[in-house]
Coordinates of C-alpha atoms and ligand atoms in Angstrom, one line a residue:
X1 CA -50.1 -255.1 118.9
X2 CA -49.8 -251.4 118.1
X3 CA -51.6 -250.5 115.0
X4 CA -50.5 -247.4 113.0
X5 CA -53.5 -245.5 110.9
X6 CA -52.6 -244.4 107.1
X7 CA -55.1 -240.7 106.9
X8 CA -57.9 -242.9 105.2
X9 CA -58.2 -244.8 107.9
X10 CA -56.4 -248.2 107.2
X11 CA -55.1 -249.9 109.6
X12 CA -51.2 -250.8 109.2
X13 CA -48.6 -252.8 111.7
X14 CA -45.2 -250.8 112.8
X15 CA -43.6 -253.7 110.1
X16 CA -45.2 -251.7 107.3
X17 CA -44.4 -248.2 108.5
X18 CA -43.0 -245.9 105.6
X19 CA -39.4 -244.8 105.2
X20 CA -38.2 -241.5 106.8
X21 CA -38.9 -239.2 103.2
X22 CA -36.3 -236.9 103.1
X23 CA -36.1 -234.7 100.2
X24 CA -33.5 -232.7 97.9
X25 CA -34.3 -229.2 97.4
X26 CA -32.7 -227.9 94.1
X27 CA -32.6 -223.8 94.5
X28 CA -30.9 -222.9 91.3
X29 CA -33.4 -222.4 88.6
X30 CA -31.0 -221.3 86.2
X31 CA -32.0 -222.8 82.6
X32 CA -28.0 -223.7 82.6
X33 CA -27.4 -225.0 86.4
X34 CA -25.0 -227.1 88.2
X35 CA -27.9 -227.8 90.8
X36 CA -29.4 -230.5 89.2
X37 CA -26.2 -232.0 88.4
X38 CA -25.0 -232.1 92.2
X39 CA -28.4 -232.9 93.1
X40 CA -28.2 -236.7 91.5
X41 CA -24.7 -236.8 93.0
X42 CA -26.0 -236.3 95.9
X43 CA -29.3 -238.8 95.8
X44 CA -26.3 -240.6 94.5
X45 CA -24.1 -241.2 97.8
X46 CA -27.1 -241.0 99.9
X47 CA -29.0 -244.3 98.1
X48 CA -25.4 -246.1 97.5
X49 CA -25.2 -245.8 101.6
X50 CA -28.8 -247.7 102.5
X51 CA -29.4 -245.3 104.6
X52 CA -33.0 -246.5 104.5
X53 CA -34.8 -243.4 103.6
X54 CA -36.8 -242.2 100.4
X55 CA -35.5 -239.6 98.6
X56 CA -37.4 -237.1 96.9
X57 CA -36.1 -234.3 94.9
X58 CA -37.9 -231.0 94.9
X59 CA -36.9 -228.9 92.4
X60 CA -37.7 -225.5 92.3
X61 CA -37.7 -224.5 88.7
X62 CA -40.2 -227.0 88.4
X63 CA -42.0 -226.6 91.8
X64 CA -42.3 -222.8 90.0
X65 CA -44.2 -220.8 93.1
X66 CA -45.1 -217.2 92.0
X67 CA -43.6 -214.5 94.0
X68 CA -45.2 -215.0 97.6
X69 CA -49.0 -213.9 96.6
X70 CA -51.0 -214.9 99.7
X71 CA -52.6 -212.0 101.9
X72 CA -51.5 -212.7 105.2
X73 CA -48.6 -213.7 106.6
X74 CA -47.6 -216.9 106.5
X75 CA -47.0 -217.5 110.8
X76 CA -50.9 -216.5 110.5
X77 CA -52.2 -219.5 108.3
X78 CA -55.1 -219.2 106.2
X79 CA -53.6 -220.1 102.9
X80 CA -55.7 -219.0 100.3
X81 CA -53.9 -220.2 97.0
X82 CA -53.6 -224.0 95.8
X83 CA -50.1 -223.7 95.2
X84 CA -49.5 -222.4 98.5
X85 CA -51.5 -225.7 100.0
X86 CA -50.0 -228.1 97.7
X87 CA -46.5 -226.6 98.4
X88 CA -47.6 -226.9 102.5
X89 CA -48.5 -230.3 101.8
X90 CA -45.1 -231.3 100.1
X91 CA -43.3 -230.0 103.2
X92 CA -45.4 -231.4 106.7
X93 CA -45.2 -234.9 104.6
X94 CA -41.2 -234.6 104.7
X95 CA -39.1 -236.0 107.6
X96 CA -36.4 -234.2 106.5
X97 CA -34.7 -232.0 104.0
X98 CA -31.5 -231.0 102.3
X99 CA -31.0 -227.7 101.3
X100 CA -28.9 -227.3 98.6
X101 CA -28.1 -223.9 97.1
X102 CA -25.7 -221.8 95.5
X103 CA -23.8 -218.6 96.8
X104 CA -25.0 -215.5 94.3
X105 CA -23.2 -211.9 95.3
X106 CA -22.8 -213.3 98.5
X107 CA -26.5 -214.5 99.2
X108 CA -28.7 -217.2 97.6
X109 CA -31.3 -217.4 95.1
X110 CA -34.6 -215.6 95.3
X111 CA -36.8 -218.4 94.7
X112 CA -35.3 -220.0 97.6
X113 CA -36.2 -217.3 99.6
X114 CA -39.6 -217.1 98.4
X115 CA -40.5 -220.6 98.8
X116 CA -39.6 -220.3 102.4
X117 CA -41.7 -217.3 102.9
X118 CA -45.2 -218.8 102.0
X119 CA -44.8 -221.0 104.5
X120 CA -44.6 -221.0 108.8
X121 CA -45.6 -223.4 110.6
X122 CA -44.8 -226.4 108.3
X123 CA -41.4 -225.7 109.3
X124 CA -40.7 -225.6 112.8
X125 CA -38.7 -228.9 114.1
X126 CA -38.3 -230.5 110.1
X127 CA -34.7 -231.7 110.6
X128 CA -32.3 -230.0 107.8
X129 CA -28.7 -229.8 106.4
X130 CA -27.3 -227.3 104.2
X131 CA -25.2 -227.7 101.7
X132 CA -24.0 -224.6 99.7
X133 CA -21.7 -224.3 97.0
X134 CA -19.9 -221.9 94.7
X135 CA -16.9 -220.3 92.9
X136 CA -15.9 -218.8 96.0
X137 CA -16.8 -221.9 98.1
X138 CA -20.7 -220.6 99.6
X139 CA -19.9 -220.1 103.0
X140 CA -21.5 -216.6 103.0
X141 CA -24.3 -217.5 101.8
X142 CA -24.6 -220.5 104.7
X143 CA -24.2 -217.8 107.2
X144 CA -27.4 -216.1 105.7
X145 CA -29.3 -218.9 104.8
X146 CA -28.3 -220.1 108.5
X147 CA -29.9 -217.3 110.0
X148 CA -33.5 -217.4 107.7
X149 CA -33.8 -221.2 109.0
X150 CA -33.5 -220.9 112.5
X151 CA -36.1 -218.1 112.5
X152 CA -38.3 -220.5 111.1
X153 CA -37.3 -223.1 113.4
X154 CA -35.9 -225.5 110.8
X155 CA -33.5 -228.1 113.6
X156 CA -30.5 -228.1 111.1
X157 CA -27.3 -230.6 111.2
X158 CA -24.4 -228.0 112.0
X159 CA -22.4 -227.4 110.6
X160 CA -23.6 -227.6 106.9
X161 CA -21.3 -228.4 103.7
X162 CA -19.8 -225.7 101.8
X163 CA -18.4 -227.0 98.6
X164 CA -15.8 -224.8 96.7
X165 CA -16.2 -225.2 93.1
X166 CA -12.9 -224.4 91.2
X167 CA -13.5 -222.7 87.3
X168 CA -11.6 -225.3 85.8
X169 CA -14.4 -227.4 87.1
X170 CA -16.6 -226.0 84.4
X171 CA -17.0 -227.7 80.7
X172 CA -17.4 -225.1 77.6
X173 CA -21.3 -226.2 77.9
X174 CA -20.8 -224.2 81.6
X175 CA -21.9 -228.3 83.2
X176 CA -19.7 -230.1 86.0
X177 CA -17.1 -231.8 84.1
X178 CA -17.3 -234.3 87.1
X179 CA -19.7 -233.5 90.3
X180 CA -18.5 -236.1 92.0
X181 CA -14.8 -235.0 91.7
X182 CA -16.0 -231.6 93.0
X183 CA -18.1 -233.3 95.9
X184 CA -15.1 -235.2 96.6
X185 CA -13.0 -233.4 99.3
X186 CA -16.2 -232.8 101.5
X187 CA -17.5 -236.4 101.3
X188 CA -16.6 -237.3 104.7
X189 CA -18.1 -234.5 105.9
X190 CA -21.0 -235.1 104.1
X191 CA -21.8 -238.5 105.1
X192 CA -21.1 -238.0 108.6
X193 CA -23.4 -235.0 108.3
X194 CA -25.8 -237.2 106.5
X195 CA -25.9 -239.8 109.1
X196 CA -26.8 -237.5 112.0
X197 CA -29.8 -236.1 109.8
X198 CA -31.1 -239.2 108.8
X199 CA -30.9 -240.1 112.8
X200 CA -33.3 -236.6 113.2
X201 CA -35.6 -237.8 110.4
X202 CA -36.1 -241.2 112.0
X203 CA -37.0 -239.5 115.6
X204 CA -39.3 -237.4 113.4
X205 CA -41.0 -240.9 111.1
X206 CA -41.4 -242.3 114.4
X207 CA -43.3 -239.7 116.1
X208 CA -45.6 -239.1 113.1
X209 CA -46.3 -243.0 112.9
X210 CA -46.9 -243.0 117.1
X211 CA -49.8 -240.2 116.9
X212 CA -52.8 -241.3 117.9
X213 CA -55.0 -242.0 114.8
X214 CA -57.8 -239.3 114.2
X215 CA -60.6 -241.5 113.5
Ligands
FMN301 C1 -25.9 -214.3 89.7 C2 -24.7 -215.1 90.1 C3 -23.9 -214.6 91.2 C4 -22.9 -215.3 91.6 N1 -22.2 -214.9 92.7 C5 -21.3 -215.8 93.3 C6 -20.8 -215.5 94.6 O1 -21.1 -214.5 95.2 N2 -20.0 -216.4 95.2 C7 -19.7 -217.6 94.6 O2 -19.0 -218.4 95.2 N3 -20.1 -217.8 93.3 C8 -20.9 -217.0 92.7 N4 -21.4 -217.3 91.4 C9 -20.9 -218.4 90.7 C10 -21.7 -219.6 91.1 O3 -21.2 -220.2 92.3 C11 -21.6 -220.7 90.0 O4 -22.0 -220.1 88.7 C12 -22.5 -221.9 90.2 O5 -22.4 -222.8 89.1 C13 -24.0 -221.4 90.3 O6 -24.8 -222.5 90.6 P1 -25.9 -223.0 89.5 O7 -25.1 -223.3 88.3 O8 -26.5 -224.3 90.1 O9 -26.9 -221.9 89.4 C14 -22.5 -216.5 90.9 C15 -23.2 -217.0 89.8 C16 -24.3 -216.3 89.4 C17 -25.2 -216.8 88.3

């Protein structure tokens, strides 16, 4: 029988292979947010479905980088900061990744941005999906974030999800009344979009488990 190898060196039978870890990125880091609100919706729908993957939120306000502080570019290697190699760590252990963000003035957040400047390589191929929203609806902001991606070779599910937030969405504590209500009309979307990146994210489990063991 094939035998898979864990990095210390265990031995471990297909049976017992991990599943496809796909995580949520969080990009607001507001200290009042609707990110993190939309976030659990989301690990929400994706757990209720059994889609069989692990879901790991990464939240940027907590994930904190500093603005990009390593001396070479990133496409070069050669990290020389811990929080530059945990962060690379965090990413080539992914099979996947959802993106979600907000639309500011048309764009989307800086940390975002800087987060996907400290790192190249770790990158290219990881399956992705998009979702932006915002009071106009985020679809300019998916047109720029688009573009940032594929330079860095992130295989995205298109088209992503841009969810249209109406103001009478808002509480007076500025939270989602009701994520899911706002979610809502793009559920369908979302699952089918959903569906096709968890398909990417197994290809990708599969071909990480199928590499020859470095012993
Ligand atoms: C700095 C800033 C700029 C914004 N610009 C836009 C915009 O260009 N388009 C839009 O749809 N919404 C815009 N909004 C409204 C946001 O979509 C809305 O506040 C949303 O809740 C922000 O997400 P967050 O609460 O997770 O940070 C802006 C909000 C902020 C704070």
């Amino acid at each position: 029988m094939v035998e898979w190898a864990h990095g210390n060196g265990e031995r471990m039978t297909p049976e017992a292979a991990r599943a496809p870890r796909v995580a949520l990125v969080v990009s607001s880091t507001r200290p009042v947010r609707v990110g993190g609100q939309l976030g659990v919706h989301l690990t929400q729908i994706i757990e209720g479905d059994h889609l069989g993957v692990e879901v790991v939120t990464i939240d940027l306000r907590e994930l904190a980088l500093p603005f990009l502080d390593e001396p070479r570019m990133a496409s070069l290697g050669g990290y020389v900061h811990e929080h530059t190699r945990r962060w690379a760590a965090t990413i080539t252990d992914l099979d996947a990744m959802i993106v979600l963000t907000p639309q500011y003035n048309w764009g989307y957040p800086a940390p975002l941005k800087n987060a996907i400047d400290y790192l190249f390589a770790e990158w290219r191929g990881l399956p992705g999906l998009l979702v932006t929203y915002g009071t106009h609806g985020g679809t300019k902001c998916y047109d720029q974030i688009t573009q940032v991606l594929d330079r860095v070779g992130v295989d995205l599910v298109k088209p992503g999800i841009c969810v249209y937030i109406p103001k009478d969405a808002y509480g007076p504590d500025d939270h989602l009344l009701s994520p899911a209500a706002v979610l809502a009309p793009d559920e369908a979307d979302l699952r089918d979009r959903l569906a096709a990146l968890v398909t990417k994210a197994r290809g990708r489990a599969a071909g990480r488990e199928t590499t020859p063991a470095q012993v």
